[in-house]
mmCIF file of C-alpha atoms and ligand atoms in Angstrom:
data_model
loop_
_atom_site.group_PDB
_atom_site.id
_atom_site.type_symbol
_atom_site.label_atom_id
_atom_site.label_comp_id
_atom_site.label_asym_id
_atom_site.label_seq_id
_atom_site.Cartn_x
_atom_site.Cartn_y
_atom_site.Cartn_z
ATOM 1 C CA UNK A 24 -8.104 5.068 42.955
ATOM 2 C CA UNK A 25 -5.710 5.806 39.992
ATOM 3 C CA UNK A 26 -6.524 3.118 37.189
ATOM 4 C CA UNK A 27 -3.403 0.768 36.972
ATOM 5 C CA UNK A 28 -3.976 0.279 32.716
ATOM 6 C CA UNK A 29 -6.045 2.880 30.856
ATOM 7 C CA UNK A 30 -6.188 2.387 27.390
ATOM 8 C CA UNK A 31 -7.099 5.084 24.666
ATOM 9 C CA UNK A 32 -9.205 4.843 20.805
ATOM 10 C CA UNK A 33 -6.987 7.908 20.046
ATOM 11 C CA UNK A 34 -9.699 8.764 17.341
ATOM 12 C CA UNK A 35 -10.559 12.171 15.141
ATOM 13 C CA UNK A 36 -7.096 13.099 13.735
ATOM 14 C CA UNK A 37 -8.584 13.237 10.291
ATOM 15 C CA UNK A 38 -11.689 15.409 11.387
ATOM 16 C CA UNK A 39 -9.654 18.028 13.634
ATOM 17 C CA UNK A 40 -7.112 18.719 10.335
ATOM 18 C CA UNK A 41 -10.046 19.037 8.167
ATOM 19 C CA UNK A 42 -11.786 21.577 10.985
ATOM 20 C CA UNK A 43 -8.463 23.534 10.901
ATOM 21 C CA UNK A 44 -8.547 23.631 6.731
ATOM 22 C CA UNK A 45 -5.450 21.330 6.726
ATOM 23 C CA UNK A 46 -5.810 17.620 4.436
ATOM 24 C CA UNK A 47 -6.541 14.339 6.977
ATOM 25 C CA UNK A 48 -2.973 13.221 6.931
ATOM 26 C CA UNK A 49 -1.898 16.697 9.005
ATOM 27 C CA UNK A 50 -3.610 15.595 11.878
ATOM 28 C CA UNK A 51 -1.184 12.758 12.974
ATOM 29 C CA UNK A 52 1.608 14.875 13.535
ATOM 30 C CA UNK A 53 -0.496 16.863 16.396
ATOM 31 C CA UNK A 54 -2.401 13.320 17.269
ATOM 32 C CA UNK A 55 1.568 12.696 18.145
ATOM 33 C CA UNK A 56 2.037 15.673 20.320
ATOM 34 C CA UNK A 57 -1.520 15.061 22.131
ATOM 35 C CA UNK A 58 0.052 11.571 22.577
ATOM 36 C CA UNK A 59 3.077 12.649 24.706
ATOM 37 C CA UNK A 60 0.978 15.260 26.868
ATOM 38 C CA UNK A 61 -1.308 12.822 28.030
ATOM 39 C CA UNK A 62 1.081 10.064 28.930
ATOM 40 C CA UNK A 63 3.614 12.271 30.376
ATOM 41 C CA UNK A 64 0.287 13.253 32.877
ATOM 42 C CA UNK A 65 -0.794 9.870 32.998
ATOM 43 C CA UNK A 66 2.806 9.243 34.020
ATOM 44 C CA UNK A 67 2.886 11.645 36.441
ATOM 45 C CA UNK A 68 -0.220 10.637 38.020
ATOM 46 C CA UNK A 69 1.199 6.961 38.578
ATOM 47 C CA UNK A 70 -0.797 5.106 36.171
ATOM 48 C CA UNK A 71 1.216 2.273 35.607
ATOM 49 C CA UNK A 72 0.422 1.471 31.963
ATOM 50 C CA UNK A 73 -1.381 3.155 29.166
ATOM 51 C CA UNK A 74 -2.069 1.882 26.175
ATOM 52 C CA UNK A 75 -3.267 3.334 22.897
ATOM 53 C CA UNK A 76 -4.822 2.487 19.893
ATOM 54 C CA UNK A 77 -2.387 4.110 16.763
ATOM 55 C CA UNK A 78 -3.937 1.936 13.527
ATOM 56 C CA UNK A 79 -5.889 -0.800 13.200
ATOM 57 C CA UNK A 80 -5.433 -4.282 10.561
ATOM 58 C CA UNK A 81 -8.339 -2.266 9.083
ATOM 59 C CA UNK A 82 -6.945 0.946 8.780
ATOM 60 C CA UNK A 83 -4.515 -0.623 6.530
ATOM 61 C CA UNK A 84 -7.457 0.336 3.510
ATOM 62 C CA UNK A 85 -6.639 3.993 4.380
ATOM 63 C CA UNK A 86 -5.665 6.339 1.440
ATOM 64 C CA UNK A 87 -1.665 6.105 1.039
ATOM 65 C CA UNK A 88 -0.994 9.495 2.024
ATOM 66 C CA UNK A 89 -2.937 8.822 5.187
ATOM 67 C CA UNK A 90 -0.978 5.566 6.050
ATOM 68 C CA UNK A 91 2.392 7.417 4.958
ATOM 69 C CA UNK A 92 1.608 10.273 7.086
ATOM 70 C CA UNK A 93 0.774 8.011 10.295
ATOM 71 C CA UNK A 94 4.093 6.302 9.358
ATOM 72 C CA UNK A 95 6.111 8.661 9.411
ATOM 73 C CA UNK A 96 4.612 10.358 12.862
ATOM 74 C CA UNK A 97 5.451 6.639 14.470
ATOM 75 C CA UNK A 98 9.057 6.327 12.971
ATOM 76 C CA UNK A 99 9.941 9.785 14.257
ATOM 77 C CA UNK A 100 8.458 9.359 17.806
ATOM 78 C CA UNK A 101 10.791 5.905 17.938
ATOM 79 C CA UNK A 102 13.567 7.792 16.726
ATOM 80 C CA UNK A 103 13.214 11.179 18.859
ATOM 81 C CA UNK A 104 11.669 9.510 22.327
ATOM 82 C CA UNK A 105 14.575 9.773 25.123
ATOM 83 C CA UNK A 106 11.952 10.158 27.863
ATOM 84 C CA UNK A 107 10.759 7.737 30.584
ATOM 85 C CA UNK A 108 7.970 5.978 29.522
ATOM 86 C CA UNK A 109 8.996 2.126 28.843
ATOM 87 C CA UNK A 110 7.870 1.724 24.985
ATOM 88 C CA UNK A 111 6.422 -1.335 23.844
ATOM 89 C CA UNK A 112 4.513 -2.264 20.495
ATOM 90 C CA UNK A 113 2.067 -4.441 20.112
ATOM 91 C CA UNK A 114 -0.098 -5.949 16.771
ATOM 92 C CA UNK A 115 1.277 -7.518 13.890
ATOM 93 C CA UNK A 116 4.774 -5.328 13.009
ATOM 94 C CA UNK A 117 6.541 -7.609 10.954
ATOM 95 C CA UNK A 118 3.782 -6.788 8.472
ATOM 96 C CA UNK A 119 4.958 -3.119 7.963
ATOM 97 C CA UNK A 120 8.070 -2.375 6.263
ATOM 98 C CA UNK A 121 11.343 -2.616 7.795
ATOM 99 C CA UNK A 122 11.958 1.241 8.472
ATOM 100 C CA UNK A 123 9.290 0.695 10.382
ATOM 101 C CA UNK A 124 9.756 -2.610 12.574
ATOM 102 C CA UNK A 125 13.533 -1.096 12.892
ATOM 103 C CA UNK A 126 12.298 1.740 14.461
ATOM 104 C CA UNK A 127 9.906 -0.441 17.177
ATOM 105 C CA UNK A 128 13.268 -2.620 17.819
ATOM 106 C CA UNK A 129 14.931 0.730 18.734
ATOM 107 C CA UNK A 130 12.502 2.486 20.867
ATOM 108 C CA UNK A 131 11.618 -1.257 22.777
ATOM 109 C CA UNK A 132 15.590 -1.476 23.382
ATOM 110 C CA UNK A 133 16.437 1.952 25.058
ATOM 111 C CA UNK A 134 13.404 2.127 26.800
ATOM 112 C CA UNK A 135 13.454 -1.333 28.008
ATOM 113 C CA UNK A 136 15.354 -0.099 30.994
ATOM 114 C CA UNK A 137 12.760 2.817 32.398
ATOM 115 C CA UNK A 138 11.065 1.186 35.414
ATOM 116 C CA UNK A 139 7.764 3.341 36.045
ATOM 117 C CA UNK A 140 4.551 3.502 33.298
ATOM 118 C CA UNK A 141 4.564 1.424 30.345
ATOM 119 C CA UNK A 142 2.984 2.755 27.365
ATOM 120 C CA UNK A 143 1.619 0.325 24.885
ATOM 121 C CA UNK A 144 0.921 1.206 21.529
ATOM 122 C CA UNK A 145 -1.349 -0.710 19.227
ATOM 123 C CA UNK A 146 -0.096 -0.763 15.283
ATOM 124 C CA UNK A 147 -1.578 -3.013 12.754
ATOM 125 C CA UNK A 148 -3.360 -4.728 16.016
ATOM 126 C CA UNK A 149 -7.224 -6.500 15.521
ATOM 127 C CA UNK A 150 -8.123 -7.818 18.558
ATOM 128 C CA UNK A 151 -10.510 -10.184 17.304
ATOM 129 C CA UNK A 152 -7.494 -12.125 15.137
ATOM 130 C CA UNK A 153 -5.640 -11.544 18.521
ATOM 131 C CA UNK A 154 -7.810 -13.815 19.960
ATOM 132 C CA UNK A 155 -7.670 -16.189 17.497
ATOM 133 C CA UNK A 156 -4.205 -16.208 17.293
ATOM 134 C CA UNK A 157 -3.803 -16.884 21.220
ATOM 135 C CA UNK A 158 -6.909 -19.634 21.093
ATOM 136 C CA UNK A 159 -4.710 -21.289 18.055
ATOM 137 C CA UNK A 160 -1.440 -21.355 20.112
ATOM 138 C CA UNK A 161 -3.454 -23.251 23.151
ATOM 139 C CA UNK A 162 -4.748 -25.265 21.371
ATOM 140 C CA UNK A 163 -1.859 -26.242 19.524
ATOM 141 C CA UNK A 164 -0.249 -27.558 23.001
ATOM 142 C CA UNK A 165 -2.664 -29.898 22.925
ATOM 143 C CA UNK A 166 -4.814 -29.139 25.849
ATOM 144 C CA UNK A 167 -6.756 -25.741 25.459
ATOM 145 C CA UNK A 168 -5.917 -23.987 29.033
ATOM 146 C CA UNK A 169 -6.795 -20.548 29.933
ATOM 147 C CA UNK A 170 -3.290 -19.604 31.680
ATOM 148 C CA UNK A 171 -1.757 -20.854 28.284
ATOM 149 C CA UNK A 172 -4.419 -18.644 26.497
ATOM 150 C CA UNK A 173 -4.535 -15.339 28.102
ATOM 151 C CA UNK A 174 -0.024 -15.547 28.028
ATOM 152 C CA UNK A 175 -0.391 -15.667 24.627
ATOM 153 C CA UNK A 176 -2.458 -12.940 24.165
ATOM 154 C CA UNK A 177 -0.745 -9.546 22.808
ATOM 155 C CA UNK A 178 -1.224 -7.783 25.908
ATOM 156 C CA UNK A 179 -0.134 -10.156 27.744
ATOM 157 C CA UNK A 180 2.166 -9.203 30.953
ATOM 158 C CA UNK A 181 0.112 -5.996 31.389
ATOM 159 C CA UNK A 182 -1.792 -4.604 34.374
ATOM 160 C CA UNK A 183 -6.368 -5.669 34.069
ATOM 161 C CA UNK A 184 -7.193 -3.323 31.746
ATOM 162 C CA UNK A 185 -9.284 -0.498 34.356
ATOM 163 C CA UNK A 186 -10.580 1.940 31.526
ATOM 164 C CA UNK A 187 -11.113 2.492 28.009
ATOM 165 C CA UNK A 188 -11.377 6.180 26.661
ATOM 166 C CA UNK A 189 -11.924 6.464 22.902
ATOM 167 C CA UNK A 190 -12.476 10.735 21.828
ATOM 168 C CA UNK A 191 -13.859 11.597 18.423
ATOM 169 C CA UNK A 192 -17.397 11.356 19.394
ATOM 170 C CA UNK A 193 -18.075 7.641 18.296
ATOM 171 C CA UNK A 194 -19.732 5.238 20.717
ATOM 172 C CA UNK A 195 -17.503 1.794 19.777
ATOM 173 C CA UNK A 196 -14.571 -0.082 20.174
ATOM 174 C CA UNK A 197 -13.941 -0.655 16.868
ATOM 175 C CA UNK A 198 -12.253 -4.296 17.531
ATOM 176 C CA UNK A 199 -9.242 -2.486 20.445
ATOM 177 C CA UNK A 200 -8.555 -5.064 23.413
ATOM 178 C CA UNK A 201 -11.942 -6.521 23.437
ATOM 179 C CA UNK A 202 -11.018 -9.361 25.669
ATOM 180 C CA UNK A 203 -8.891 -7.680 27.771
ATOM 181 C CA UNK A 204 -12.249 -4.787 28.163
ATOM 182 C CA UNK A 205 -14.561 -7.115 29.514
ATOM 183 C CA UNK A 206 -14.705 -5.198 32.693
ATOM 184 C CA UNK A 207 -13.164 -2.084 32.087
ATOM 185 C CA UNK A 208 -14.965 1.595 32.942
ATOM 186 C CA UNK A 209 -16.060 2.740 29.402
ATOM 187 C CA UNK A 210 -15.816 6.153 28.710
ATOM 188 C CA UNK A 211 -16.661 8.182 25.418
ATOM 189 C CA UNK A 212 -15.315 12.212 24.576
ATOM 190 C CA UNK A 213 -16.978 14.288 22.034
ATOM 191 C CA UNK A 214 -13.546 16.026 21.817
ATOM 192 C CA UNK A 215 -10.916 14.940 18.860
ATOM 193 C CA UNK A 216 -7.528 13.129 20.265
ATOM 194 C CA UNK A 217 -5.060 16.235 18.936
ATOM 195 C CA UNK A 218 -6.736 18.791 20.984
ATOM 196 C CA UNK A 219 -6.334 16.220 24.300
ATOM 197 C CA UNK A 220 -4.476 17.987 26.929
ATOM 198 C CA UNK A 221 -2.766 17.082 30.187
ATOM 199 C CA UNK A 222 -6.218 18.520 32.207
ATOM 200 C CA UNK A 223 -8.240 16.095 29.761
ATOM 201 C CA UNK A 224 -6.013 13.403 30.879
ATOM 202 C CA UNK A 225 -6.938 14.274 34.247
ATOM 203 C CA UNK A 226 -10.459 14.133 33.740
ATOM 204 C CA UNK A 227 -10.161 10.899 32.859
ATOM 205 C CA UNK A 228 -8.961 10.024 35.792
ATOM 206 C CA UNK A 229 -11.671 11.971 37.871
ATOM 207 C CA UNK A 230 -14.030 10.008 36.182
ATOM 208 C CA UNK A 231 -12.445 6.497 37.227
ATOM 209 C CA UNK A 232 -12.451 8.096 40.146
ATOM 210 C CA UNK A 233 -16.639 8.312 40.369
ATOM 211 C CA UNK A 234 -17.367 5.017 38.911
ATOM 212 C CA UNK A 235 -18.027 1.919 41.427
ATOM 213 C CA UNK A 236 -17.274 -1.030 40.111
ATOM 214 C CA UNK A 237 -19.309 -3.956 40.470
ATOM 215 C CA UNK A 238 -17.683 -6.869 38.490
ATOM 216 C CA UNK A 239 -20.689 -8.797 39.011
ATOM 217 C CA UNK A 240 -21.074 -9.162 42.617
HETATM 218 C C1 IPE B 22 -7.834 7.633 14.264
HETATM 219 O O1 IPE B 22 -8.030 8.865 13.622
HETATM 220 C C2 IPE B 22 -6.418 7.169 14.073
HETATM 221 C C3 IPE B 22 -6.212 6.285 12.931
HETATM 222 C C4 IPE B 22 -7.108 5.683 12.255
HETATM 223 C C5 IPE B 22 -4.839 6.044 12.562
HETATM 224 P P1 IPE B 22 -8.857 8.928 12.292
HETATM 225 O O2 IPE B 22 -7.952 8.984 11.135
HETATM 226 O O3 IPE B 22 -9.849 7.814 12.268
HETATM 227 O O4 IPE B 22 -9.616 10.316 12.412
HETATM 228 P P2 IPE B 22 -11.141 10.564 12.059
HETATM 229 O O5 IPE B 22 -11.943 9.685 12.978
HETATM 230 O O6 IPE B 22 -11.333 10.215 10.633
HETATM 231 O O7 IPE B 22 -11.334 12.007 12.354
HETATM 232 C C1 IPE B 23 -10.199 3.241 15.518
HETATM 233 O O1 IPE B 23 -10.606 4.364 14.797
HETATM 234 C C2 IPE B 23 -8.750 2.977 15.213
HETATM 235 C C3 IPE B 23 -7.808 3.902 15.816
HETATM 236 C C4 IPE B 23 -8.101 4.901 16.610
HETATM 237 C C5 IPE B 23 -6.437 3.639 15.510
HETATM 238 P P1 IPE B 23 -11.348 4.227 13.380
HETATM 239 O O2 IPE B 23 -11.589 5.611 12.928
HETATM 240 O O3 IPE B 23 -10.572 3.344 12.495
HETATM 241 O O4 IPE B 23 -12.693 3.480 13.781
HETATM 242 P P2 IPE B 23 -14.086 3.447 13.004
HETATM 243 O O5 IPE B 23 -13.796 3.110 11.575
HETATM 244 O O6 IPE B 23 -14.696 4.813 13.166
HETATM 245 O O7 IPE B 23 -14.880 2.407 13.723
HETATM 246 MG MG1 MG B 24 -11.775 7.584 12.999
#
């Protein structure tokens, strides 16, 4: 079965510019590339959304060149994307500068019309204050009910999240879509995201393929 959500820790963009004797902040630019060649396979496979991790609330403590760098790899993929994919954003935006929340309005808008995979990209997003958020809202109506919970979560409107791949090597989630993971197929690459390819993305998808899911029964 082809997962109908997989979601991606697109980590070890600082580690695979340092291996290639460039500074951290190069390796965002190629993390970008590595980005488009595995949706655009994930796309043509007929997963029907993907969605990645790009920067975390806690990223935000980064060095400035770092944060510029990842900046400026988001605002040019909003600016330059003219392909299929249906482009949303998701995490708290209106924090980041308006160049920046601009750009997201953009991308959202002339995508908005592709029908097929929708890929969902996680900037300034904590998914434990997610939570929180969408528990708050609830309960602010009064009555704390799970339908009014879950449609005020982030992510909500998407697919059940099938599978979580995170490459870099490290075994965590690092606070990415934990309530949306609960039963997702977990699955860890030593390799770093910017050397991902389109067969990668395809062995991700072989191993959905093996797992048997259980969900308790
Ligand atoms: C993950 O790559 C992406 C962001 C944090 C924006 P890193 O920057 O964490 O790369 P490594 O893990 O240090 O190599
Ligand atoms: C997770 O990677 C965040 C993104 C991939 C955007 P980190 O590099 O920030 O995670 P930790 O610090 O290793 O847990
Ligand atoms: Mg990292």
């Amino acid at each position: 079965m082809i997962p109908r959500h997989i979601a991606f820790i697109m980590d070890g963009n600082g580690r695979w510019a340092q291996a290639h004797g460039m500074p951290r902040y190069e390796g965002y630019k190629h993390g970008l590339e590595a980005l488009l060649r595995v949706a655009g396979r994930l796309e043509q496979r007929g997963v029907g959304a993907i969605s990645v991790f790009a920067l975390s609330t806690e990223n935000l403590s980064r060095p400035k060149d770092e944060l510029s760098a990842i900046f400026d790899a988001v605002i040019k993929f909003n600016k330059t994307y003219f392909g299929t994919l249906r482009i949303n954003y998701f995490g708290d935006i209106d924090a980041l500068s308006d160049d920046i929340a601009d750009s997201v309005d953009d991308v959202e808008r002339r995508t908005s019309i592709n029908k097929g995979t929708s890929l969902n990209i996680a900037l300034n997003y904590g998914a434990q204050t997610d939570i929180v958020h969408a528990a708050k809202l609830a309960a602010d109506k009064g009555s704390f009910l799970e339908d009014e919970f879950l449609s005020s979560l982030s992510t909500a409107g998407l697919p059940p999240l099938d599978m979580v791949v995170r490459t870099g090597g490290e075994r965590r989630l690092s606070n990415f879509m934990l309530y949306e993971s609960a039963y997702a197929e977990l699955m860890f690459m030593d390799k770093l995201w910017p050397d991902m390819t389109a067969d990668d993305a395809d062995a991700a998808l072989a191993e959905f393929e093996k797992r048997v899911r259980k969900f308790g029964k």
